[in-house]
Amino acid sequence: MTSYSDLGLVNTKDMFAKAIKGGYAIPAYNFNNMEQMQAIVQACVETKSPVILQVSSGARKYANQTLLRFMAQGAVQYARELGYDIPIVLHLDHGDSFELCKDCIETGFSSVMIDGSHLPYEENVALTKKVCEFAHSRKDYVTVEGELGVLAGVEDDVSSEHSHYTQPEEVEDFVKKTGADSLAISIGTSHGRTKFKPEQCTRDANGILIPPPLRFDILEEIEKRIPGFPIVLHGSSSVPIEYVKMIEKYGGVLKDSVGIPEEQLRKAAKSAVCKINIDSDGRLAMTALIRKVFAEKPDEFDPRKYLGPARDELKKMYMHKNINVLGSADRA
Ligand code: G3H
Ligand code: 13P
Ligand code: ZN
């Protein structure tokens, strides 16, 4: 059994308290491989930003959970080597069972999400409470994220066709009964690169899809009912048009891509939203650069020569988000 403090990791408690007070959000970036991890750590060290490293069940299956845990431990050392000791959380993204959360906690995760959002309300409460009781009774307090409301799109192995917004009337009761440390809500974001159907959007003069705004009215209602409580936004990739265009220029097909505009995330980050989840944008940036290298250098076959540029682009993108969108730069 491993305790996260022995690995140099921290939980989200202090991070979130500071983020709410300071009017910014902590980046929660998913990683599945070494290049993504390097880009995240380099970007967060250079911008002096706290960071949450997220591991999904899919990532555990792809990369092996033991390797990912040791990579996170390595990330702490790597950040120090790069010259700045930023706070790093290792978080389970979309945990779907008590057993999975327990396993992660026992191998050194400092934070877990138990996603019971697809369950009937009372079952979601019971499952989240069970995970909280276990996580909070550890020598090192492990923080727990719960979820109310359903995001459309793919949530790991669970996919839902239709979203439903978080009902503000439920949040106070949920937080009180479960003991959760933060709450993921549904106010219009969704996972993946097609966050809205074209018929939900308008188009600008260039034919680019403009999405409807997030439901800030629901967020405000939630904030009134649980003042100062840490709120999490999943599905917060912006799906940058430059990456979509680059992928399409070099042979990809990404029809009807649309994300959450940066100004909406900037606004959310100033509220009680203190964790913003971003995965798809990293996938887009990597894919764009890899396609570019393949198209421009057809004789290249050294993976370092295409993964390297992809990693550099990822780092640039994460730095931009920390500095210009989430406001987490210089907060470490
Ligand atoms: O919420 C979903 C994350 O983007 C993780 O995706 O399950 O494909 O690793 P994944
Ligand atoms: P995106 O698909 O918008 O990047 O969302 C990622 C996420 O919510 C991970 O939990
Ligand atoms: Zn998510």
mmCIF file of C-alpha atoms and ligand atoms in Angstrom:
data_model
loop_
_atom_site.group_PDB
_atom_site.id
_atom_site.type_symbol
_atom_site.label_atom_id
_atom_site.label_comp_id
_atom_site.label_asym_id
_atom_site.label_seq_id
_atom_site.Cartn_x
_atom_site.Cartn_y
_atom_site.Cartn_z
ATOM 1 C CA MET A 1 0.000 0.000 0.000
ATOM 2 C CA THR A 2 1.240 3.427 -0.949
ATOM 3 C CA SER A 3 0.322 6.775 0.508
ATOM 4 C CA TYR A 4 0.373 9.668 -1.894
ATOM 5 C CA SER A 5 2.288 12.022 0.374
ATOM 6 C CA ASP A 6 5.225 9.584 0.193
ATOM 7 C CA LEU A 7 5.206 10.143 -3.582
ATOM 8 C CA GLY A 8 5.264 13.938 -3.217
ATOM 9 C CA LEU A 9 1.645 14.326 -4.403
ATOM 10 C CA VAL A 10 -1.058 16.462 -2.769
ATOM 11 C CA ASN A 11 -4.866 16.244 -2.621
ATOM 12 C CA THR A 12 -7.191 18.937 -4.028
ATOM 13 C CA LYS A 13 -8.302 20.491 -0.716
ATOM 14 C CA ASP A 14 -5.906 23.390 -0.416
ATOM 15 C CA MET A 15 -5.658 23.861 -4.195
ATOM 16 C CA PHE A 16 -9.419 24.324 -4.567
ATOM 17 C CA ALA A 17 -9.736 26.640 -1.559
ATOM 18 C CA LYS A 18 -7.094 28.933 -3.093
ATOM 19 C CA ALA A 19 -8.612 28.702 -6.579
ATOM 20 C CA ILE A 20 -12.073 29.740 -5.401
ATOM 21 C CA LYS A 21 -10.647 32.613 -3.384
ATOM 22 C CA GLY A 22 -8.378 33.705 -6.233
ATOM 23 C CA GLY A 23 -10.987 33.430 -9.020
ATOM 24 C CA TYR A 24 -9.137 30.936 -11.197
ATOM 25 C CA ALA A 25 -9.393 27.220 -12.039
ATOM 26 C CA ILE A 26 -6.915 24.355 -11.734
ATOM 27 C CA PRO A 27 -6.176 22.570 -15.025
ATOM 28 C CA ALA A 28 -7.072 18.875 -14.998
ATOM 29 C CA TYR A 29 -5.248 17.349 -17.959
ATOM 30 C CA ASN A 30 -5.565 13.678 -18.937
ATOM 31 C CA PHE A 31 -2.477 11.658 -19.760
ATOM 32 C CA ASN A 32 -1.971 8.220 -21.312
ATOM 33 C CA ASN A 33 1.683 8.301 -22.333
ATOM 34 C CA MET A 34 5.067 9.827 -21.636
ATOM 35 C CA GLU A 35 4.895 12.664 -24.164
ATOM 36 C CA GLN A 36 1.584 13.962 -22.780
ATOM 37 C CA MET A 37 2.962 13.778 -19.257
ATOM 38 C CA GLN A 38 6.152 15.622 -20.218
ATOM 39 C CA ALA A 39 4.208 18.366 -21.994
ATOM 40 C CA ILE A 40 1.886 18.873 -19.008
ATOM 41 C CA VAL A 41 4.714 19.048 -16.479
ATOM 42 C CA GLN A 42 6.897 21.310 -18.644
ATOM 43 C CA ALA A 43 3.985 23.686 -19.290
ATOM 44 C CA CYS A 44 2.894 23.810 -15.651
ATOM 45 C CA VAL A 45 6.429 24.312 -14.345
ATOM 46 C CA GLU A 46 7.123 27.092 -16.862
ATOM 47 C CA THR A 47 3.862 28.852 -16.024
ATOM 48 C CA LYS A 48 4.173 28.034 -12.294
ATOM 49 C CA SER A 49 0.725 26.450 -12.248
ATOM 50 C CA PRO A 50 -0.678 23.810 -9.901
ATOM 51 C CA VAL A 51 -1.954 20.826 -11.872
ATOM 52 C CA ILE A 52 -4.211 17.785 -11.676
ATOM 53 C CA LEU A 53 -2.957 14.781 -13.658
ATOM 54 C CA GLN A 54 -5.952 12.696 -14.660
ATOM 55 C CA VAL A 55 -6.019 8.984 -15.389
ATOM 56 C CA SER A 56 -9.154 7.429 -16.902
ATOM 57 C CA SER A 57 -10.087 3.739 -16.934
ATOM 58 C CA GLY A 58 -9.240 3.828 -20.637
ATOM 59 C CA ALA A 59 -5.774 5.154 -19.802
ATOM 60 C CA ARG A 60 -5.285 2.391 -17.225
ATOM 61 C CA LYS A 61 -6.189 -0.208 -19.816
ATOM 62 C CA TYR A 62 -4.013 1.369 -22.517
ATOM 63 C CA ALA A 63 -0.868 2.140 -20.562
ATOM 64 C CA ASN A 64 -1.065 -0.113 -17.476
ATOM 65 C CA GLN A 65 -2.069 1.356 -14.117
ATOM 66 C CA THR A 66 1.243 0.610 -12.421
ATOM 67 C CA LEU A 67 3.235 2.407 -15.085
ATOM 68 C CA LEU A 68 0.926 5.428 -14.919
ATOM 69 C CA ARG A 69 1.277 5.634 -11.145
ATOM 70 C CA PHE A 70 5.060 5.539 -11.382
ATOM 71 C CA MET A 71 4.935 8.159 -14.137
ATOM 72 C CA ALA A 72 3.028 10.457 -11.785
ATOM 73 C CA GLN A 73 5.642 9.865 -9.114
ATOM 74 C CA GLY A 74 8.241 10.624 -11.751
ATOM 75 C CA ALA A 75 6.373 13.815 -12.630
ATOM 76 C CA VAL A 76 6.981 15.180 -9.134
ATOM 77 C CA GLN A 77 10.718 14.557 -9.455
ATOM 78 C CA TYR A 78 10.751 15.853 -13.029
ATOM 79 C CA ALA A 79 9.094 19.142 -12.002
ATOM 80 C CA ARG A 80 11.730 19.628 -9.306
ATOM 81 C CA GLU A 81 14.453 18.882 -11.823
ATOM 82 C CA LEU A 82 12.958 21.499 -14.146
ATOM 83 C CA GLY A 83 13.353 23.970 -11.335
ATOM 84 C CA TYR A 84 9.959 24.512 -9.665
ATOM 85 C CA ASP A 85 8.127 22.374 -7.144
ATOM 86 C CA ILE A 86 4.512 22.760 -8.329
ATOM 87 C CA PRO A 87 1.670 21.053 -6.434
ATOM 88 C CA ILE A 88 0.626 17.910 -8.353
ATOM 89 C CA VAL A 89 -2.549 15.856 -7.787
ATOM 90 C CA LEU A 90 -2.957 12.344 -9.218
ATOM 91 C CA HIS A 91 -6.678 11.924 -9.887
ATOM 92 C CA LEU A 92 -8.848 9.062 -11.121
ATOM 93 C CA ASP A 93 -11.123 10.410 -13.866
ATOM 94 C CA HIS A 94 -14.649 8.924 -14.087
ATOM 95 C CA GLY A 95 -14.241 6.108 -11.583
ATOM 96 C CA ASP A 96 -17.278 3.885 -12.013
ATOM 97 C CA SER A 97 -17.068 1.571 -8.994
ATOM 98 C CA PHE A 98 -16.040 1.520 -5.342
ATOM 99 C CA GLU A 99 -13.452 -1.193 -6.133
ATOM 100 C CA LEU A 100 -11.736 0.904 -8.813
ATOM 101 C CA CYS A 101 -11.566 3.944 -6.514
ATOM 102 C CA LYS A 102 -10.218 1.790 -3.652
ATOM 103 C CA ASP A 103 -7.580 0.274 -5.904
ATOM 104 C CA CYS A 104 -6.391 3.696 -7.060
ATOM 105 C CA ILE A 105 -6.356 5.076 -3.520
ATOM 106 C CA GLU A 106 -4.313 2.116 -2.291
ATOM 107 C CA THR A 107 -1.745 2.551 -5.052
ATOM 108 C CA GLY A 108 -1.092 6.242 -4.398
ATOM 109 C CA PHE A 109 -3.778 8.392 -6.045
ATOM 110 C CA SER A 110 -4.439 11.551 -4.034
ATOM 111 C CA SER A 111 -7.911 12.169 -5.471
ATOM 112 C CA VAL A 112 -10.667 10.133 -7.136
ATOM 113 C CA MET A 113 -13.869 10.809 -9.001
ATOM 114 C CA ILE A 114 -16.778 8.482 -8.401
ATOM 115 C CA ASP A 115 -19.128 9.036 -11.296
ATOM 116 C CA GLY A 116 -22.560 7.857 -10.255
ATOM 117 C CA SER A 117 -24.280 10.454 -12.409
ATOM 118 C CA HIS A 118 -26.006 7.818 -14.559
ATOM 119 C CA LEU A 119 -27.502 6.105 -11.487
ATOM 120 C CA PRO A 120 -30.806 6.924 -9.794
ATOM 121 C CA TYR A 121 -30.228 9.747 -7.280
ATOM 122 C CA GLU A 122 -30.284 7.640 -4.078
ATOM 123 C CA GLU A 123 -27.892 5.077 -5.588
ATOM 124 C CA ASN A 124 -25.518 7.847 -6.655
ATOM 125 C CA VAL A 125 -25.640 9.196 -3.064
ATOM 126 C CA ALA A 126 -24.967 5.765 -1.530
ATOM 127 C CA LEU A 127 -22.046 4.954 -3.855
ATOM 128 C CA THR A 128 -20.432 8.384 -3.502
ATOM 129 C CA LYS A 129 -20.800 8.222 0.301
ATOM 130 C CA LYS A 130 -19.149 4.790 0.412
ATOM 131 C CA VAL A 131 -16.158 6.046 -1.599
ATOM 132 C CA CYS A 132 -15.893 9.186 0.571
ATOM 133 C CA GLU A 133 -15.916 7.172 3.793
ATOM 134 C CA PHE A 134 -13.057 5.021 2.545
ATOM 135 C CA ALA A 135 -11.069 7.882 0.980
ATOM 136 C CA HIS A 136 -11.410 10.165 3.987
ATOM 137 C CA SER A 137 -10.404 7.544 6.519
ATOM 138 C CA ARG A 138 -6.930 7.095 5.038
ATOM 139 C CA LYS A 139 -3.816 8.290 6.870
ATOM 140 C CA ASP A 140 -3.498 10.797 4.029
ATOM 141 C CA TYR A 141 -6.957 12.279 3.313
ATOM 142 C CA VAL A 142 -7.891 11.447 -0.300
ATOM 143 C CA THR A 143 -10.300 13.914 -1.898
ATOM 144 C CA VAL A 144 -13.416 12.755 -3.768
ATOM 145 C CA GLU A 145 -15.263 14.327 -6.705
ATOM 146 C CA GLY A 146 -18.922 13.364 -7.200
ATOM 147 C CA GLU A 147 -21.186 14.190 -10.130
ATOM 148 C CA LEU A 148 -24.796 15.287 -10.509
ATOM 149 C CA GLY A 149 -26.343 15.699 -13.944
ATOM 150 C CA VAL A 150 -25.374 13.885 -17.133
ATOM 151 C CA LEU A 151 -23.054 15.113 -19.895
ATOM 152 C CA ALA A 152 -23.777 14.015 -23.425
ATOM 153 C CA GLY A 153 -21.050 12.117 -25.254
ATOM 154 C CA VAL A 154 -18.624 9.451 -24.187
ATOM 155 C CA GLU A 155 -17.714 9.263 -20.516
ATOM 156 C CA ASP A 156 -15.095 6.582 -20.703
ATOM 157 C CA ASP A 157 -16.879 3.250 -21.122
ATOM 158 C CA VAL A 158 -20.205 4.902 -20.395
ATOM 159 C CA SER A 159 -21.745 6.833 -23.250
ATOM 160 C CA SER A 160 -24.960 8.756 -23.137
ATOM 161 C CA GLU A 161 -26.878 10.086 -26.052
ATOM 162 C CA HIS A 162 -28.693 12.776 -24.094
ATOM 163 C CA SER A 163 -27.497 15.150 -21.433
ATOM 164 C CA HIS A 164 -29.501 16.463 -18.587
ATOM 165 C CA TYR A 165 -28.521 19.505 -16.632
ATOM 166 C CA THR A 166 -27.729 19.360 -12.935
ATOM 167 C CA GLN A 167 -30.812 20.134 -10.861
ATOM 168 C CA PRO A 168 -29.814 22.842 -8.370
ATOM 169 C CA GLU A 169 -32.423 21.560 -5.864
ATOM 170 C CA GLU A 170 -30.371 18.373 -5.421
ATOM 171 C CA VAL A 171 -26.882 19.742 -4.790
ATOM 172 C CA GLU A 172 -27.143 20.704 -1.124
ATOM 173 C CA ASP A 173 -28.615 17.365 -0.118
ATOM 174 C CA PHE A 174 -26.036 15.474 -2.232
ATOM 175 C CA VAL A 175 -23.054 17.265 -0.750
ATOM 176 C CA LYS A 176 -24.370 16.929 2.812
ATOM 177 C CA LYS A 177 -25.240 13.237 2.542
ATOM 178 C CA THR A 178 -22.125 12.086 0.650
ATOM 179 C CA GLY A 179 -19.340 14.196 2.179
ATOM 180 C CA ALA A 180 -17.883 14.769 -1.329
ATOM 181 C CA ASP A 181 -15.079 17.343 -1.581
ATOM 182 C CA SER A 182 -16.105 18.685 -4.997
ATOM 183 C CA LEU A 183 -19.008 18.360 -7.401
ATOM 184 C CA ALA A 184 -18.976 17.941 -11.185
ATOM 185 C CA ILE A 185 -22.006 19.549 -12.783
ATOM 186 C CA SER A 186 -23.700 19.544 -16.164
ATOM 187 C CA ILE A 187 -24.390 23.012 -17.606
ATOM 188 C CA GLY A 188 -23.931 22.360 -21.316
ATOM 189 C CA THR A 189 -20.409 21.014 -21.712
ATOM 190 C CA SER A 190 -19.873 17.493 -23.056
ATOM 191 C CA HIS A 191 -17.015 15.140 -23.853
ATOM 192 C CA GLY A 192 -15.237 14.848 -27.169
ATOM 193 C CA ARG A 193 -14.817 17.143 -30.194
ATOM 194 C CA THR A 194 -18.493 17.488 -31.204
ATOM 195 C CA LYS A 195 -19.988 19.153 -28.172
ATOM 196 C CA PHE A 196 -23.118 20.394 -29.877
ATOM 197 C CA LYS A 197 -25.112 19.243 -32.865
ATOM 198 C CA PRO A 198 -24.897 21.666 -35.825
ATOM 199 C CA GLU A 199 -28.613 22.419 -35.425
ATOM 200 C CA GLN A 200 -27.939 23.697 -31.880
ATOM 201 C CA CYS A 201 -25.365 26.193 -33.245
ATOM 202 C CA THR A 202 -25.271 29.223 -35.490
ATOM 203 C CA ARG A 203 -22.544 29.810 -38.113
ATOM 204 C CA ASP A 204 -20.240 32.795 -38.536
ATOM 205 C CA ALA A 205 -19.423 34.389 -41.910
ATOM 206 C CA ASN A 206 -16.790 31.691 -42.550
ATOM 207 C CA GLY A 207 -19.227 28.870 -41.860
ATOM 208 C CA ILE A 208 -17.621 28.057 -38.492
ATOM 209 C CA LEU A 209 -20.058 26.630 -35.917
ATOM 210 C CA ILE A 210 -20.814 28.957 -33.001
ATOM 211 C CA PRO A 211 -22.189 27.024 -30.015
ATOM 212 C CA PRO A 212 -24.959 28.137 -27.662
ATOM 213 C CA PRO A 213 -23.712 29.585 -24.342
ATOM 214 C CA LEU A 214 -23.274 27.464 -21.219
ATOM 215 C CA ARG A 215 -26.088 27.611 -18.651
ATOM 216 C CA PHE A 216 -24.483 30.099 -16.279
ATOM 217 C CA ASP A 217 -27.903 30.617 -14.707
ATOM 218 C CA ILE A 218 -27.799 27.015 -13.400
ATOM 219 C CA LEU A 219 -24.241 27.501 -12.142
ATOM 220 C CA GLU A 220 -25.300 30.648 -10.249
ATOM 221 C CA GLU A 221 -28.244 28.820 -8.705
ATOM 222 C CA ILE A 222 -25.903 26.023 -7.584
ATOM 223 C CA GLU A 223 -23.438 28.526 -6.113
ATOM 224 C CA LYS A 224 -26.246 30.115 -4.098
ATOM 225 C CA ARG A 225 -27.206 26.772 -2.618
ATOM 226 C CA ILE A 226 -23.668 25.583 -1.730
ATOM 227 C CA PRO A 227 -21.654 28.810 -1.392
ATOM 228 C CA GLY A 228 -17.889 28.367 -1.669
ATOM 229 C CA PHE A 229 -18.159 24.664 -2.554
ATOM 230 C CA PRO A 230 -15.702 23.525 -5.278
ATOM 231 C CA ILE A 231 -17.395 22.936 -8.637
ATOM 232 C CA VAL A 232 -15.888 20.923 -11.522
ATOM 233 C CA LEU A 233 -16.488 21.272 -15.253
ATOM 234 C CA HIS A 234 -15.908 18.225 -17.423
ATOM 235 C CA GLY A 235 -15.941 18.328 -21.213
ATOM 236 C CA SER A 236 -14.163 21.681 -21.368
ATOM 237 C CA SER A 237 -12.026 21.383 -24.477
ATOM 238 C CA SER A 238 -12.318 24.349 -26.825
ATOM 239 C CA VAL A 239 -11.660 22.245 -29.950
ATOM 240 C CA PRO A 240 -9.348 24.898 -31.478
ATOM 241 C CA ILE A 241 -10.225 25.494 -35.111
ATOM 242 C CA GLU A 242 -6.543 25.720 -36.100
ATOM 243 C CA TYR A 243 -5.969 22.103 -35.071
ATOM 244 C CA VAL A 244 -9.138 20.900 -36.760
ATOM 245 C CA LYS A 245 -8.053 22.699 -39.950
ATOM 246 C CA MET A 246 -4.516 21.331 -39.761
ATOM 247 C CA ILE A 247 -5.786 17.771 -39.315
ATOM 248 C CA GLU A 248 -8.133 18.194 -42.275
ATOM 249 C CA LYS A 249 -5.402 19.810 -44.404
ATOM 250 C CA TYR A 250 -3.263 16.714 -43.924
ATOM 251 C CA GLY A 251 -5.934 14.156 -44.725
ATOM 252 C CA GLY A 252 -8.089 13.867 -41.585
ATOM 253 C CA VAL A 253 -11.858 14.210 -41.517
ATOM 254 C CA LEU A 254 -13.343 15.884 -38.443
ATOM 255 C CA LYS A 255 -16.817 16.944 -39.475
ATOM 256 C CA ASP A 256 -18.922 19.269 -37.314
ATOM 257 C CA SER A 257 -16.254 19.851 -34.653
ATOM 258 C CA VAL A 258 -17.258 22.385 -32.010
ATOM 259 C CA GLY A 259 -15.983 23.074 -28.493
ATOM 260 C CA ILE A 260 -16.486 25.434 -25.568
ATOM 261 C CA PRO A 261 -15.272 28.954 -26.454
ATOM 262 C CA GLU A 262 -12.409 30.213 -24.325
ATOM 263 C CA GLU A 263 -14.289 33.264 -23.063
ATOM 264 C CA GLN A 264 -16.937 30.992 -21.543
ATOM 265 C CA LEU A 265 -14.263 29.017 -19.700
ATOM 266 C CA ARG A 266 -12.606 32.260 -18.562
ATOM 267 C CA LYS A 267 -15.919 33.327 -17.069
ATOM 268 C CA ALA A 268 -16.456 29.930 -15.415
ATOM 269 C CA ALA A 269 -12.949 29.957 -13.925
ATOM 270 C CA LYS A 270 -13.748 33.187 -12.061
ATOM 271 C CA SER A 271 -16.709 31.505 -10.301
ATOM 272 C CA ALA A 272 -16.799 28.524 -7.917
ATOM 273 C CA VAL A 273 -15.645 26.367 -10.832
ATOM 274 C CA CYS A 274 -12.154 25.473 -9.652
ATOM 275 C CA LYS A 275 -11.306 22.403 -11.774
ATOM 276 C CA ILE A 276 -11.592 22.382 -15.555
ATOM 277 C CA ASN A 277 -11.123 19.066 -17.399
ATOM 278 C CA ILE A 278 -9.369 19.055 -20.756
ATOM 279 C CA ASP A 279 -8.459 15.971 -22.772
ATOM 280 C CA SER A 280 -9.728 16.240 -26.362
ATOM 281 C CA ASP A 281 -7.726 19.408 -27.123
ATOM 282 C CA GLY A 282 -4.532 17.524 -26.326
ATOM 283 C CA ARG A 283 -5.553 14.738 -28.693
ATOM 284 C CA LEU A 284 -6.232 17.275 -31.440
ATOM 285 C CA ALA A 285 -2.912 19.094 -30.982
ATOM 286 C CA MET A 286 -0.907 15.849 -31.063
ATOM 287 C CA THR A 287 -2.764 14.472 -34.060
ATOM 288 C CA ALA A 288 -2.389 17.736 -36.005
ATOM 289 C CA LEU A 289 1.376 17.842 -35.560
ATOM 290 C CA ILE A 290 1.897 14.153 -36.239
ATOM 291 C CA ARG A 291 -0.137 14.391 -39.466
ATOM 292 C CA LYS A 292 1.877 17.455 -40.501
ATOM 293 C CA VAL A 293 5.211 15.660 -40.036
ATOM 294 C CA PHE A 294 3.951 12.581 -41.878
ATOM 295 C CA ALA A 295 2.706 14.707 -44.782
ATOM 296 C CA GLU A 296 5.831 16.863 -45.038
ATOM 297 C CA LYS A 297 8.418 14.161 -44.382
ATOM 298 C CA PRO A 298 7.146 10.903 -45.858
ATOM 299 C CA ASP A 299 10.496 9.216 -45.266
ATOM 300 C CA GLU A 300 10.504 9.916 -41.510
ATOM 301 C CA PHE A 301 10.205 6.787 -39.400
ATOM 302 C CA ASP A 302 11.831 7.722 -36.095
ATOM 303 C CA PRO A 303 8.951 8.156 -33.582
ATOM 304 C CA ARG A 304 10.924 10.854 -31.758
ATOM 305 C CA LYS A 305 10.771 12.984 -34.899
ATOM 306 C CA TYR A 306 6.971 13.125 -34.894
ATOM 307 C CA LEU A 307 6.206 12.650 -31.202
ATOM 308 C CA GLY A 308 8.718 15.401 -30.358
ATOM 309 C CA PRO A 309 6.948 18.140 -32.380
ATOM 310 C CA ALA A 310 3.591 16.873 -31.062
ATOM 311 C CA ARG A 311 4.879 17.194 -27.507
ATOM 312 C CA ASP A 312 6.171 20.734 -28.153
ATOM 313 C CA GLU A 313 2.798 21.805 -29.540
ATOM 314 C CA LEU A 314 0.998 20.248 -26.574
ATOM 315 C CA LYS A 315 3.201 22.163 -24.167
ATOM 316 C CA LYS A 316 2.478 25.430 -26.003
ATOM 317 C CA MET A 317 -1.251 24.738 -25.845
ATOM 318 C CA TYR A 318 -1.238 23.913 -22.126
ATOM 319 C CA MET A 319 0.773 27.055 -21.366
ATOM 320 C CA HIS A 320 -1.767 29.125 -23.278
ATOM 321 C CA LYS A 321 -4.624 27.597 -21.301
ATOM 322 C CA ASN A 322 -2.945 28.148 -17.933
ATOM 323 C CA ILE A 323 -2.045 31.762 -18.731
ATOM 324 C CA ASN A 324 -4.941 32.991 -20.852
ATOM 325 C CA VAL A 325 -7.956 30.816 -20.048
ATOM 326 C CA LEU A 326 -7.882 29.217 -16.595
ATOM 327 C CA GLY A 327 -5.786 31.872 -14.863
ATOM 328 C CA SER A 328 -3.742 29.231 -12.995
ATOM 329 C CA ALA A 329 -0.335 30.606 -14.038
ATOM 330 C CA ASP A 330 1.776 31.995 -11.169
ATOM 331 C CA ARG A 331 -0.500 30.375 -8.582
ATOM 332 C CA ALA A 332 1.820 27.512 -7.602
HETATM 333 O O1 G3H B 1 -13.898 11.923 -19.909
HETATM 334 C C1 G3H B 1 -13.290 11.303 -20.759
HETATM 335 C C2 G3H B 1 -11.837 11.519 -20.920
HETATM 336 O O2 G3H B 1 -11.600 12.315 -22.062
HETATM 337 C C3 G3H B 1 -11.100 10.224 -20.951
HETATM 338 O O3 G3H B 1 -11.270 9.587 -22.171
HETATM 339 O O4 G3H B 1 -11.808 7.234 -21.554
HETATM 340 O O5 G3H B 1 -10.960 7.797 -23.817
HETATM 341 O O6 G3H B 1 -9.447 7.903 -21.833
HETATM 342 P P1 G3H B 1 -10.846 8.021 -22.369
HETATM 343 P P1 13P B 2 -12.978 16.998 -23.206
HETATM 344 O O1 13P B 2 -13.412 15.830 -24.049
HETATM 345 O O2 13P B 2 -13.803 18.211 -23.501
HETATM 346 O O3 13P B 2 -11.531 17.280 -23.295
HETATM 347 O O4 13P B 2 -13.308 16.624 -21.675
HETATM 348 C C1 13P B 2 -12.402 15.853 -20.922
HETATM 349 C C2 13P B 2 -12.974 15.418 -19.620
HETATM 350 O O5 13P B 2 -13.990 15.872 -19.155
HETATM 351 C C3 13P B 2 -12.222 14.388 -18.885
HETATM 352 O O6 13P B 2 -12.905 13.972 -17.748
HETATM 353 ZN ZN ZN B 3 -15.034 13.963 -17.976
#
